[in-house]
Protein backbone atom coordinates (compact mmCIF):
# COMPACT_ATOMS: atom_id res chain seq x y z
CA UNK A 1 0.00 0.00 0.00
CA UNK A 2 1.32 3.44 -0.92
CA UNK A 3 1.38 5.59 2.20
CA UNK A 4 1.27 8.77 0.09
CA UNK A 5 -1.92 7.86 -1.77
CA UNK A 6 -3.48 6.37 1.35
CA UNK A 7 -3.10 9.67 3.21
CA UNK A 8 -4.32 11.74 0.24
CA UNK A 9 -7.46 9.62 -0.07
CA UNK A 10 -8.12 9.99 3.66
CA UNK A 11 -7.77 13.75 3.25
CA UNK A 12 -10.31 13.77 0.39
CA UNK A 13 -12.70 11.76 2.53
CA UNK A 14 -12.29 14.21 5.43
CA UNK A 15 -13.02 17.17 3.14
CA UNK A 16 -16.12 15.40 1.82
CA UNK A 17 -17.35 14.84 5.39
CA UNK A 18 -16.85 18.51 6.25
CA UNK A 19 -18.68 19.55 3.08
CA UNK A 20 -21.62 17.27 3.86
CA UNK A 21 -21.85 18.63 7.39
CA UNK A 22 -21.71 22.35 6.68
CA UNK A 23 -22.95 22.83 3.09
CA UNK A 24 -26.62 23.55 2.33
CA UNK A 25 -26.54 23.78 -1.48
CA UNK A 26 -28.16 20.61 -2.93
CA UNK A 27 -25.86 20.30 -5.94
CA UNK A 28 -22.77 20.70 -3.78
CA UNK A 29 -24.11 18.12 -1.36
CA UNK A 30 -24.40 15.64 -4.23
CA UNK A 31 -20.80 16.32 -5.23
CA UNK A 32 -19.49 15.93 -1.68
CA UNK A 33 -21.43 12.66 -1.35
CA UNK A 34 -19.87 11.41 -4.60
CA UNK A 35 -16.38 12.37 -3.39
CA UNK A 36 -17.06 10.52 -0.12
CA UNK A 37 -18.22 7.40 -1.94
CA UNK A 38 -15.26 7.42 -4.35
CA UNK A 39 -12.75 7.88 -1.52
CA UNK A 40 -14.26 4.96 0.41
CA UNK A 41 -14.14 2.79 -2.72
CA UNK A 42 -10.47 3.66 -3.24
CA UNK A 43 -9.67 2.89 0.40
CA UNK A 44 -11.38 -0.46 0.01
CA UNK A 45 -9.27 -1.20 -3.09
CA UNK A 46 -6.03 -0.16 -1.37
CA UNK A 47 -6.60 -2.03 1.87
CA UNK A 48 -8.80 -4.94 0.75
CA UNK A 49 -11.06 -4.10 3.72
CA UNK A 50 -14.82 -3.83 3.03
CA UNK A 51 -16.31 -0.32 3.12
CA UNK A 52 -18.73 -1.36 5.87
CA UNK A 53 -15.74 -2.04 8.13
CA UNK A 54 -13.91 1.16 7.16
CA UNK A 55 -16.80 3.58 7.81
CA UNK A 56 -17.12 3.04 11.60
CA UNK A 57 -13.41 3.74 12.02
CA UNK A 58 -12.87 6.64 9.69
CA UNK A 59 -16.05 8.74 9.90
CA UNK A 60 -16.94 11.29 12.59
CA UNK A 61 -20.58 11.66 13.63
CA UNK A 62 -20.40 15.46 13.57
CA UNK A 63 -18.84 15.56 10.10
CA UNK A 64 -15.65 17.37 11.14
CA UNK A 65 -12.63 15.09 11.17
CA UNK A 66 -10.04 15.64 13.87
CA UNK A 67 -6.93 13.62 14.82
CA UNK A 68 -7.08 10.92 17.48
CA UNK A 69 -4.63 11.15 20.36
CA UNK A 70 -2.42 8.28 21.48
CA UNK A 71 -0.51 8.61 24.78
CA UNK A 72 2.59 6.56 25.64
CA UNK A 73 4.13 6.20 29.10
CA UNK A 74 7.93 6.38 28.99
CA UNK A 75 9.29 4.59 32.05
CA UNK A 76 12.91 3.78 32.92
CA UNK A 77 14.41 1.79 35.79
CA UNK A 78 17.65 2.20 37.74
CA UNK A 79 19.46 -0.04 35.22
CA UNK A 80 18.83 2.39 32.35
CA UNK A 81 16.23 0.09 30.82
CA UNK A 82 12.89 1.09 29.31
CA UNK A 83 9.56 -0.56 30.14
CA UNK A 84 7.86 -2.33 27.23
CA UNK A 85 4.74 -4.47 27.01
CA UNK A 86 4.08 -7.28 24.52
CA UNK A 87 0.81 -6.70 22.70
CA UNK A 88 -1.53 -9.65 22.26
CA UNK A 89 -2.75 -8.22 18.97
CA UNK A 90 0.59 -8.74 17.17
CA UNK A 91 2.94 -10.31 19.78
CA UNK A 92 5.27 -7.34 19.39
CA UNK A 93 6.45 -4.76 21.92
CA UNK A 94 5.54 -1.17 22.73
CA UNK A 95 5.67 1.42 25.46
CA UNK A 96 2.50 1.22 27.56
CA UNK A 97 -0.25 3.44 26.25
CA UNK A 98 -3.34 3.87 24.13
CA UNK A 99 -6.08 6.22 22.99
CA UNK A 100 -7.01 9.18 25.17
CA UNK A 101 -10.28 8.67 27.03
CA UNK A 102 -12.92 11.33 27.62
CA UNK A 103 -12.59 12.90 31.09
CA UNK A 104 -8.95 11.80 31.44
CA UNK A 105 -5.98 14.13 31.03
CA UNK A 106 -2.96 12.85 29.02
CA UNK A 107 -1.09 12.31 32.31
CA UNK A 108 -3.98 10.31 33.73
CA UNK A 109 -4.16 8.21 30.56
CA UNK A 110 -0.44 7.40 30.75
CA UNK A 111 -0.72 6.39 34.40
CA UNK A 112 -3.88 4.34 33.82
CA UNK A 113 -2.55 2.53 30.75
CA UNK A 114 0.72 1.69 32.51
CA UNK A 115 -1.18 0.12 35.38
CA UNK A 116 -3.59 -1.76 33.10
CA UNK A 117 -0.98 -3.03 30.65
CA UNK A 118 2.13 -3.45 32.80
CA UNK A 119 0.75 -3.64 36.36
CA UNK A 120 3.06 -0.79 37.34
CA UNK A 121 2.04 2.30 39.30
CA UNK A 122 3.67 5.41 37.82
CA UNK A 123 3.45 9.18 38.10
CA UNK A 124 3.60 11.29 34.93
CA UNK A 125 6.40 13.85 35.27
CA UNK A 126 7.26 15.53 32.00
CA UNK A 127 6.18 15.97 28.39
CA UNK A 128 8.87 14.60 26.06
CA UNK A 129 7.31 14.69 22.61
CA UNK A 130 4.20 15.34 20.54
CA UNK A 131 4.45 13.57 17.19
CA UNK A 132 2.36 13.41 14.05
CA UNK A 133 2.23 9.67 13.31
CA UNK A 134 2.17 10.29 9.56
CA UNK A 135 5.51 12.11 9.77
CA UNK A 136 7.25 9.37 11.76
CA UNK A 137 7.62 6.67 9.10
CA UNK A 138 5.00 4.51 10.79
CA UNK A 139 2.55 2.16 9.01
CA UNK A 140 -0.49 3.83 7.43
CA UNK A 141 -3.70 3.79 9.47
CA UNK A 142 -7.29 4.92 8.88
CA UNK A 143 -7.07 7.27 11.86
CA UNK A 144 -4.96 10.43 11.69
CA UNK A 145 -3.01 10.26 14.95
CA UNK A 146 -1.08 12.58 17.25
CA UNK A 147 1.20 10.71 19.65
CA UNK A 148 2.09 12.11 23.09
CA UNK A 149 5.07 10.71 25.00
CA UNK A 150 5.19 11.41 28.74
CA UNK A 151 8.10 10.59 31.02
CA UNK A 152 6.72 8.69 34.01
CA UNK A 153 8.37 7.79 37.31
CA UNK A 154 7.72 4.31 38.66
CA UNK A 155 6.26 4.20 42.16
CA UNK A 156 7.16 0.57 42.85
CA UNK A 157 8.81 -2.40 41.13
CA UNK A 158 5.74 -4.52 40.50
CA UNK A 159 5.12 -5.46 36.87
CA UNK A 160 2.53 -7.89 35.50
CA UNK A 161 0.56 -8.52 32.33
CA UNK A 162 -2.92 -7.15 31.65
CA UNK A 163 -5.89 -8.17 29.53
CA UNK A 164 -4.30 -6.80 26.34
CA UNK A 165 -0.71 -7.88 27.02
CA UNK A 166 1.02 -11.25 27.07
CA UNK A 167 4.34 -10.15 28.57
CA UNK A 168 6.07 -7.15 30.13
CA UNK A 169 9.72 -6.37 30.74
CA UNK A 170 12.64 -3.95 30.94
CA UNK A 171 14.96 -3.55 27.95
CA UNK A 172 18.31 -1.89 27.32
CA UNK A 173 18.67 0.34 24.27
CA UNK A 174 21.00 -2.13 22.55
CA UNK A 175 18.71 -5.09 23.23
CA UNK A 176 15.25 -4.04 22.04
CA UNK A 177 12.74 -6.76 21.10
CA UNK A 178 10.64 -6.79 17.92
CA UNK A 179 8.57 -3.62 18.11
CA UNK A 180 4.87 -3.13 17.45
CA UNK A 181 5.34 -0.64 14.63
CA UNK A 182 1.79 0.77 14.59
CA UNK A 183 2.46 1.89 18.18
CA UNK A 184 6.15 2.87 18.27
CA UNK A 185 9.30 2.47 16.22
CA UNK A 186 12.98 2.20 17.03
CA UNK A 187 13.71 5.87 16.29
CA UNK A 188 11.09 6.97 18.82
CA UNK A 189 12.39 4.66 21.54
CA UNK A 190 15.97 5.78 20.92
CA UNK A 191 14.79 9.37 21.26
CA UNK A 192 13.33 8.48 24.67
CA UNK A 193 16.72 7.12 25.73
CA UNK A 194 18.29 10.43 24.64
CA UNK A 195 15.95 12.27 27.00
CA UNK A 196 16.78 9.81 29.78
CA UNK A 197 20.54 10.40 29.33
CA UNK A 198 20.06 14.18 29.27
CA UNK A 199 21.06 14.52 25.60
CA UNK A 200 17.70 16.17 24.92
CA UNK A 201 15.85 18.56 27.20
CA UNK A 202 13.26 20.50 25.20
CA UNK A 203 10.09 18.67 24.14
CA UNK A 204 10.08 17.47 20.54
CA UNK A 205 7.15 18.28 18.26
CA UNK A 206 6.37 17.90 14.56
Coordinates of N, CA and C in Angstrom, one line a residue:
X1 N 0.8 -1.2 0.0 CA 0.0 0.0 0.0 C 0.9 1.2 0.0
X2 N 0.6 2.2 -0.9 CA 1.3 3.4 -0.9 C 0.8 4.4 0.2
X3 N 1.7 4.7 1.1 CA 1.4 5.6 2.2 C 0.9 7.0 1.7
X4 N 1.6 7.5 0.6 CA 1.3 8.8 0.1 C -0.2 8.8 -0.4
X5 N -0.6 7.9 -1.2 CA -1.9 7.9 -1.8 C -3.0 7.5 -0.7
X6 N -2.6 6.7 0.2 CA -3.5 6.4 1.4 C -3.8 7.6 2.1
X7 N -2.8 8.5 2.5 CA -3.1 9.7 3.2 C -3.9 10.7 2.4
X8 N -3.6 10.8 1.1 CA -4.3 11.7 0.2 C -5.8 11.4 0.1
X9 N -6.1 10.1 0.0 CA -7.5 9.6 -0.1 C -8.2 9.9 1.2
X10 N -7.5 9.7 2.4 CA -8.1 10.0 3.7 C -8.4 11.5 3.8
X11 N -7.5 12.3 3.2 CA -7.8 13.7 3.3 C -9.0 14.1 2.4
X12 N -9.1 13.5 1.2 CA -10.3 13.8 0.4 C -11.6 13.4 1.1
X13 N -11.5 12.2 1.8 CA -12.7 11.8 2.5 C -13.1 12.7 3.6
X14 N -12.0 13.2 4.4 CA -12.3 14.2 5.4 C -12.9 15.5 4.9
X15 N -12.4 16.0 3.7 CA -13.0 17.2 3.1 C -14.5 16.9 2.7
X16 N -14.8 15.7 2.2 CA -16.1 15.4 1.8 C -17.0 15.4 3.0
X17 N -16.5 14.8 4.2 CA -17.3 14.8 5.4 C -17.7 16.3 5.9
X18 N -16.6 17.1 5.8 CA -16.8 18.5 6.2 C -17.9 19.2 5.3
X19 N -17.7 19.0 4.0 CA -18.7 19.6 3.1 C -20.1 19.1 3.3
X20 N -20.3 17.8 3.6 CA -21.6 17.3 3.9 C -22.2 17.8 5.2
X21 N -21.4 18.1 6.1 CA -21.8 18.6 7.4 C -22.3 20.1 7.3
X22 N -21.5 20.9 6.6 CA -21.7 22.4 6.7 C -22.3 23.0 5.4
X23 N -22.4 22.2 4.3 CA -23.0 22.8 3.1 C -24.5 22.7 3.0
X24 N -25.2 23.6 2.4 CA -26.6 23.5 2.3 C -27.1 23.6 0.9
X25 N -26.2 23.7 -0.1 CA -26.5 23.8 -1.5 C -26.7 22.4 -2.0
X26 N -27.9 22.0 -2.5 CA -28.2 20.6 -2.9 C -27.1 20.0 -3.9
X27 N -26.8 20.8 -4.9 CA -25.9 20.3 -5.9 C -24.5 20.0 -5.3
X28 N -24.1 20.9 -4.4 CA -22.8 20.7 -3.8 C -22.8 19.5 -2.9
X29 N -24.0 19.3 -2.2 CA -24.1 18.1 -1.4 C -24.0 16.8 -2.2
X30 N -24.5 16.8 -3.4 CA -24.4 15.6 -4.2 C -22.9 15.4 -4.6
X31 N -22.2 16.5 -4.9 CA -20.8 16.3 -5.2 C -20.0 15.8 -4.0
X32 N -20.2 16.4 -2.9 CA -19.5 15.9 -1.7 C -19.8 14.5 -1.4
X33 N -21.1 14.1 -1.6 CA -21.4 12.7 -1.4 C -20.7 11.8 -2.3
X34 N -20.6 12.2 -3.6 CA -19.9 11.4 -4.6 C -18.4 11.3 -4.3
X35 N -17.8 12.4 -3.8 CA -16.4 12.4 -3.4 C -16.2 11.4 -2.2
X36 N -17.1 11.4 -1.3 CA -17.1 10.5 -0.1 C -17.1 9.1 -0.6
X37 N -18.1 8.8 -1.5 CA -18.2 7.4 -1.9 C -17.0 6.9 -2.7
X38 N -16.4 7.8 -3.6 CA -15.3 7.4 -4.3 C -14.1 7.2 -3.4
X39 N -13.9 8.0 -2.4 CA -12.8 7.9 -1.5 C -12.9 6.6 -0.7
X40 N -14.1 6.2 -0.3 CA -14.3 5.0 0.4 C -14.0 3.8 -0.5
X41 N -14.4 3.9 -1.8 CA -14.1 2.8 -2.7 C -12.6 2.6 -2.9
X42 N -11.9 3.7 -3.0 CA -10.5 3.7 -3.2 C -9.8 3.1 -2.0
X43 N -10.2 3.5 -0.8 CA -9.7 2.9 0.4 C -9.9 1.4 0.5
X44 N -11.1 1.0 0.0 CA -11.4 -0.5 0.0 C -10.4 -1.2 -1.0
X45 N -10.2 -0.6 -2.1 CA -9.3 -1.2 -3.1 C -7.8 -1.3 -2.6
X46 N -7.4 -0.2 -1.9 CA -6.0 -0.2 -1.4 C -5.8 -1.1 -0.2
X47 N -6.8 -1.3 0.6 CA -6.6 -2.0 1.9 C -7.2 -3.4 1.8
X48 N -8.1 -3.7 0.8 CA -8.8 -4.9 0.8 C -9.7 -5.2 2.0
X49 N -10.1 -4.1 2.6 CA -11.1 -4.1 3.7 C -12.4 -3.6 3.2
X50 N -13.5 -4.3 3.5 CA -14.8 -3.8 3.0 C -15.2 -2.4 3.6
X51 N -15.9 -1.7 2.7 CA -16.3 -0.3 3.1 C -17.1 -0.3 4.4
X52 N -17.9 -1.3 4.7 CA -18.7 -1.4 5.9 C -17.9 -1.5 7.1
X53 N -16.7 -2.0 7.0 CA -15.7 -2.0 8.1 C -14.9 -0.8 8.2
X54 N -14.7 -0.1 7.1 CA -13.9 1.2 7.2 C -14.7 2.3 7.8
X55 N -16.0 2.4 7.4 CA -16.8 3.6 7.8 C -16.8 3.8 9.3
X56 N -17.1 2.8 10.2 CA -17.1 3.0 11.6 C -15.8 3.6 12.2
X57 N -14.7 3.3 11.5 CA -13.4 3.7 12.0 C -13.1 5.1 11.6
X58 N -13.4 5.4 10.3 CA -12.9 6.6 9.7 C -13.8 7.8 9.8
X59 N -15.1 7.6 10.0 CA -16.0 8.7 9.9 C -16.4 9.3 11.3
X60 N -16.5 10.6 11.4 CA -16.9 11.3 12.6 C -18.4 11.6 12.5
X61 N -19.1 11.4 13.6 CA -20.6 11.7 13.6 C -20.9 13.1 13.4
X62 N -20.1 14.0 13.8 CA -20.4 15.5 13.6 C -19.9 16.0 12.2
X63 N -19.3 15.1 11.4 CA -18.8 15.6 10.1 C -17.5 16.3 10.0
X64 N -16.9 16.7 11.2 CA -15.7 17.4 11.1 C -14.6 16.4 11.7
X65 N -13.7 16.0 10.8 CA -12.6 15.1 11.2 C -11.5 15.8 12.0
X66 N -11.2 15.2 13.1 CA -10.0 15.6 13.9 C -9.1 14.5 14.2
X67 N -7.8 14.7 14.5 CA -6.9 13.6 14.8 C -7.3 12.9 16.1
X68 N -7.0 11.6 16.2 CA -7.1 10.9 17.5 C -5.8 11.1 18.2
X69 N -5.8 10.9 19.5 CA -4.6 11.2 20.4 C -4.2 9.9 21.1
X70 N -3.0 9.5 20.9 CA -2.4 8.3 21.5 C -1.4 8.7 22.5
X71 N -1.5 8.2 23.7 CA -0.5 8.6 24.8 C 0.4 7.4 25.1
X72 N 1.7 7.6 25.3 CA 2.6 6.6 25.6 C 3.3 7.0 26.9
X73 N 3.4 6.0 27.9 CA 4.1 6.2 29.1 C 5.6 5.8 28.9
X74 N 6.5 6.7 29.1 CA 7.9 6.4 29.0 C 8.5 6.2 30.4
X75 N 8.9 4.9 30.7 CA 9.3 4.6 32.1 C 10.7 3.9 32.0
X76 N 11.6 4.4 32.8 CA 12.9 3.8 32.9 C 13.1 3.3 34.3
X77 N 14.0 2.3 34.5 CA 14.4 1.8 35.8 C 15.8 2.2 36.1
X78 N 16.3 1.8 37.3 CA 17.7 2.2 37.7 C 18.8 1.6 36.9
X79 N 18.4 0.6 36.1 CA 19.5 0.0 35.2 C 19.5 0.5 33.8
X80 N 18.9 1.7 33.6 CA 18.8 2.4 32.4 C 18.1 1.5 31.3
X81 N 17.0 0.9 31.7 CA 16.2 0.1 30.8 C 14.8 0.7 30.7
X82 N 14.2 0.5 29.6 CA 12.9 1.1 29.3 C 11.8 0.0 29.5
X83 N 10.7 0.4 30.0 CA 9.6 -0.6 30.1 C 8.8 -0.7 28.8
X84 N 8.6 -2.0 28.4 CA 7.9 -2.3 27.2 C 6.9 -3.4 27.6
X85 N 5.7 -3.4 26.8 CA 4.7 -4.5 27.0 C 4.6 -5.2 25.7
X86 N 4.3 -6.5 25.7 CA 4.1 -7.3 24.5 C 2.6 -7.3 24.2
X87 N 2.2 -6.8 23.1 CA 0.8 -6.7 22.7 C 0.3 -8.0 22.2
X88 N -0.9 -8.4 22.7 CA -1.5 -9.7 22.3 C -1.9 -9.6 20.8
X89 N -2.2 -8.4 20.3 CA -2.7 -8.2 19.0 C -1.7 -8.6 17.9
X90 N -0.4 -8.4 18.2 CA 0.6 -8.7 17.2 C 1.8 -9.4 17.8
X91 N 1.8 -9.7 19.1 CA 2.9 -10.3 19.8 C 4.2 -9.5 19.7
X92 N 4.1 -8.2 19.4 CA 5.3 -7.3 19.4 C 5.2 -6.3 20.5
X93 N 6.3 -5.5 20.7 CA 6.4 -4.8 21.9 C 6.3 -3.3 21.7
X94 N 5.8 -2.6 22.8 CA 5.5 -1.2 22.7 C 5.6 -0.6 24.1
X95 N 5.8 0.7 24.2 CA 5.7 1.4 25.5 C 4.2 1.4 25.9
X96 N 3.9 1.3 27.1 CA 2.5 1.2 27.6 C 1.8 2.5 27.1
X97 N 0.5 2.3 26.7 CA -0.3 3.4 26.2 C -1.5 3.1 25.4
X98 N -2.2 4.1 24.9 CA -3.3 3.9 24.1 C -4.1 5.2 23.9
X99 N -5.3 5.0 23.3 CA -6.1 6.2 23.0 C -6.4 7.0 24.2
X100 N -6.5 8.3 24.1 CA -7.0 9.2 25.2 C -8.5 8.9 25.4
X101 N -8.9 8.9 26.7 CA -10.3 8.7 27.0 C -10.9 10.0 27.5
X102 N -12.2 10.2 27.2 CA -12.9 11.3 27.6 C -12.9 11.4 29.1
X103 N -12.6 12.6 29.7 CA -12.6 12.9 31.1 C -11.3 12.5 31.7
X104 N -10.3 12.1 30.9 CA -8.9 11.8 31.4 C -7.9 12.8 30.8
X105 N -7.1 13.3 31.6 CA -6.0 14.1 31.0 C -4.9 13.2 30.4
X106 N -4.0 13.7 29.6 CA -3.0 12.8 29.0 C -2.1 12.2 30.1
X107 N -1.9 12.9 31.2 CA -1.1 12.3 32.3 C -1.9 11.2 32.9
X108 N -3.2 11.4 33.1 CA -4.0 10.3 33.7 C -4.1 9.1 32.8
X109 N -4.1 9.3 31.5 CA -4.2 8.2 30.6 C -2.9 7.4 30.6
X110 N -1.7 8.1 30.7 CA -0.4 7.4 30.7 C -0.4 6.6 32.0
X111 N -0.8 7.1 33.1 CA -0.7 6.4 34.4 C -1.7 5.2 34.4
X112 N -2.9 5.4 33.9 CA -3.9 4.3 33.8 C -3.4 3.2 32.9
X113 N -3.0 3.5 31.7 CA -2.5 2.5 30.8 C -1.4 1.7 31.3
X114 N -0.4 2.4 32.0 CA 0.7 1.7 32.5 C 0.3 0.7 33.6
X115 N -0.7 1.0 34.4 CA -1.2 0.1 35.4 C -1.9 -1.0 34.7
X116 N -2.8 -0.7 33.7 CA -3.6 -1.8 33.1 C -2.8 -2.7 32.3
X117 N -1.7 -2.2 31.6 CA -1.0 -3.0 30.6 C 0.3 -3.6 31.3
X118 N 0.9 -3.0 32.2 CA 2.1 -3.4 32.8 C 2.0 -3.7 34.3
X119 N 0.9 -3.4 34.9 CA 0.8 -3.6 36.4 C 1.6 -2.7 37.2
X120 N 2.1 -1.7 36.6 CA 3.1 -0.8 37.3 C 2.4 0.6 37.6
X121 N 2.5 1.0 38.9 CA 2.0 2.3 39.3 C 3.1 3.3 39.0
X122 N 2.7 4.4 38.2 CA 3.7 5.4 37.8 C 3.0 6.8 38.0
X123 N 3.9 7.8 38.0 CA 3.4 9.2 38.1 C 4.0 9.9 36.9
X124 N 3.1 10.5 36.1 CA 3.6 11.3 34.9 C 4.3 12.5 35.4
X125 N 5.5 12.8 34.8 CA 6.4 13.8 35.3 C 6.7 14.9 34.2
X126 N 6.8 14.5 33.0 CA 7.3 15.5 32.0 C 6.8 15.2 30.6
X127 N 6.5 16.2 29.8 CA 6.2 16.0 28.4 C 7.5 15.9 27.6
X128 N 7.7 14.8 26.9 CA 8.9 14.6 26.1 C 8.6 14.9 24.6
X129 N 7.5 14.5 24.1 CA 7.3 14.7 22.6 C 5.8 14.7 22.2
X130 N 5.5 15.4 21.2 CA 4.2 15.3 20.5 C 4.5 15.1 19.1
X131 N 4.1 14.0 18.6 CA 4.4 13.6 17.2 C 3.2 13.4 16.3
X132 N 3.3 13.7 15.1 CA 2.4 13.4 14.0 C 2.7 12.0 13.5
X133 N 1.9 11.0 13.7 CA 2.2 9.7 13.3 C 2.6 9.6 11.8
X134 N 1.9 10.3 11.0 CA 2.2 10.3 9.6 C 3.6 10.7 9.2
X135 N 4.2 11.6 10.0 CA 5.5 12.1 9.8 C 6.6 11.3 10.4
X136 N 6.3 10.2 11.0 CA 7.2 9.4 11.8 C 7.6 8.1 11.1
X137 N 7.3 7.9 9.8 CA 7.6 6.7 9.1 C 6.9 5.4 9.7
X138 N 5.7 5.6 10.2 CA 5.0 4.5 10.8 C 4.0 4.0 9.8
X139 N 3.5 2.7 10.0 CA 2.6 2.2 9.0 C 1.3 3.0 8.9
X140 N 0.7 3.1 7.6 CA -0.5 3.8 7.4 C -1.6 3.3 8.3
X141 N -2.5 4.2 8.7 CA -3.7 3.8 9.5 C -4.9 4.6 9.0
X142 N -6.1 4.1 9.2 CA -7.3 4.9 8.9 C -7.4 6.2 9.7
X143 N -7.0 6.1 11.0 CA -7.1 7.3 11.9 C -5.9 8.2 11.6
X144 N -6.1 9.5 11.7 CA -5.0 10.4 11.7 C -4.6 10.6 13.2
X145 N -3.3 10.4 13.5 CA -3.0 10.3 14.9 C -1.9 11.2 15.4
X146 N -2.1 11.9 16.5 CA -1.1 12.6 17.2 C -0.6 11.7 18.4
X147 N 0.7 11.6 18.6 CA 1.2 10.7 19.7 C 1.9 11.6 20.7
X148 N 1.5 11.4 22.0 CA 2.1 12.1 23.1 C 2.9 11.2 23.9
X149 N 4.2 11.5 24.2 CA 5.1 10.7 25.0 C 5.4 11.4 26.3
X150 N 5.0 10.8 27.4 CA 5.2 11.4 28.7 C 6.2 10.6 29.6
X151 N 7.2 11.3 30.1 CA 8.1 10.6 31.0 C 7.4 10.3 32.3
X152 N 7.4 9.1 32.8 CA 6.7 8.7 34.0 C 7.7 8.1 35.0
X153 N 7.5 8.3 36.3 CA 8.4 7.8 37.3 C 7.7 6.6 38.0
X154 N 8.3 5.5 38.0 CA 7.7 4.3 38.7 C 7.6 4.5 40.2
X155 N 6.5 4.0 40.7 CA 6.3 4.2 42.2 C 6.6 2.9 42.9
X156 N 6.8 1.8 42.2 CA 7.2 0.6 42.8 C 7.9 -0.3 41.8
X157 N 8.1 -1.5 42.1 CA 8.8 -2.4 41.1 C 7.9 -3.5 40.6
X158 N 6.6 -3.4 40.9 CA 5.7 -4.5 40.5 C 5.3 -4.4 39.0
X159 N 5.6 -5.4 38.2 CA 5.1 -5.5 36.9 C 4.4 -6.8 36.6
X160 N 3.3 -6.7 35.8 CA 2.5 -7.9 35.5 C 1.7 -7.6 34.2
X161 N 1.3 -8.7 33.6 CA 0.6 -8.5 32.3 C -0.9 -8.1 32.6
X162 N -1.5 -7.5 31.6 CA -2.9 -7.2 31.7 C -3.7 -7.9 30.6
X163 N -5.0 -7.5 30.4 CA -5.9 -8.2 29.5 C -5.5 -8.1 28.1
X164 N -4.7 -7.0 27.7 CA -4.3 -6.8 26.3 C -2.8 -7.1 26.1
X165 N -2.1 -7.6 27.1 CA -0.7 -7.9 27.0 C -0.4 -9.3 27.4
X166 N 0.6 -9.9 26.8 CA 1.0 -11.2 27.1 C 2.4 -11.3 27.8
X167 N 3.1 -10.2 27.8 CA 4.3 -10.1 28.6 C 4.7 -8.7 28.8
X168 N 5.6 -8.5 29.8 CA 6.1 -7.1 30.1 C 7.5 -7.3 30.6
X169 N 8.3 -6.3 30.3 CA 9.7 -6.4 30.7 C 10.5 -5.1 30.6
X170 N 11.7 -5.1 31.1 CA 12.6 -4.0 30.9 C 13.7 -4.3 29.9
X171 N 14.0 -3.3 29.1 CA 15.0 -3.5 27.9 C 16.0 -2.4 27.8
X172 N 17.2 -2.8 27.6 CA 18.3 -1.9 27.3 C 18.2 -1.4 25.9
X173 N 18.8 -0.2 25.6 CA 18.7 0.3 24.3 C 19.3 -0.6 23.2
X174 N 20.3 -1.3 23.5 CA 21.0 -2.1 22.6 C 20.4 -3.5 22.5
X175 N 19.3 -3.8 23.2 CA 18.7 -5.1 23.2 C 17.2 -5.0 23.1
X176 N 16.7 -4.2 22.2 CA 15.3 -4.0 22.0 C 14.6 -5.3 21.4
X177 N 13.4 -5.7 21.8 CA 12.7 -6.8 21.1 C 12.1 -6.3 19.8
X178 N 11.4 -7.2 19.1 CA 10.6 -6.8 17.9 C 9.5 -5.8 18.3
X179 N 9.5 -4.7 17.7 CA 8.6 -3.6 18.1 C 7.2 -3.7 17.4
X180 N 6.2 -3.3 18.1 CA 4.9 -3.1 17.5 C 4.8 -1.8 16.7
X181 N 5.1 -1.9 15.4 CA 5.3 -0.6 14.6 C 4.1 0.3 14.5
X182 N 2.9 -0.2 14.6 CA 1.8 0.8 14.6 C 1.8 1.6 15.9
X183 N 2.5 1.2 16.9 CA 2.5 1.9 18.2 C 3.7 2.7 18.5
X184 N 4.9 2.2 18.1 CA 6.2 2.9 18.3 C 7.2 2.2 17.4
X185 N 8.2 3.0 17.0 CA 9.3 2.5 16.2 C 10.6 2.7 16.9
X186 N 11.7 2.2 16.4 CA 13.0 2.2 17.0 C 13.5 3.6 17.2
X187 N 13.2 4.5 16.2 CA 13.7 5.9 16.3 C 13.1 6.6 17.5
X188 N 11.8 6.3 17.7 CA 11.1 7.0 18.8 C 11.6 6.5 20.2
X189 N 11.9 5.2 20.3 CA 12.4 4.7 21.5 C 13.8 5.2 21.8
X190 N 14.6 5.2 20.8 CA 16.0 5.8 20.9 C 15.9 7.2 21.3
X191 N 14.9 8.0 20.8 CA 14.8 9.4 21.3 C 14.5 9.4 22.7
X192 N 13.7 8.5 23.2 CA 13.3 8.5 24.7 C 14.6 8.2 25.5
X193 N 15.5 7.4 25.0 CA 16.7 7.1 25.7 C 17.6 8.4 25.7
X194 N 17.5 9.2 24.7 CA 18.3 10.4 24.6 C 17.8 11.4 25.7
X195 N 16.5 11.4 25.9 CA 16.0 12.3 27.0 C 16.4 11.7 28.3
X196 N 16.4 10.4 28.5 CA 16.8 9.8 29.8 C 18.2 10.1 30.1
X197 N 19.1 10.1 29.1 CA 20.5 10.4 29.3 C 20.8 11.9 29.4
X198 N 19.8 12.7 29.2 CA 20.1 14.2 29.3 C 20.6 14.8 28.0
X199 N 20.6 14.0 26.9 CA 21.1 14.5 25.6 C 20.0 15.4 24.9
X200 N 18.8 15.3 25.4 CA 17.7 16.2 24.9 C 17.0 16.7 26.2
X201 N 16.5 18.0 26.0 CA 15.9 18.6 27.2 C 14.5 19.2 26.8
X202 N 14.5 19.9 25.6 CA 13.3 20.5 25.2 C 12.3 19.5 24.6
X203 N 11.0 19.6 24.8 CA 10.1 18.7 24.1 C 10.2 18.7 22.6
X204 N 10.1 17.6 22.0 CA 10.1 17.5 20.5 C 8.6 17.6 20.0
X205 N 8.5 18.3 18.9 CA 7.2 18.3 18.3 C 7.3 18.4 16.7
X206 N 6.4 17.8 16.0 CA 6.4 17.9 14.6 C 5.7 19.2 14.1

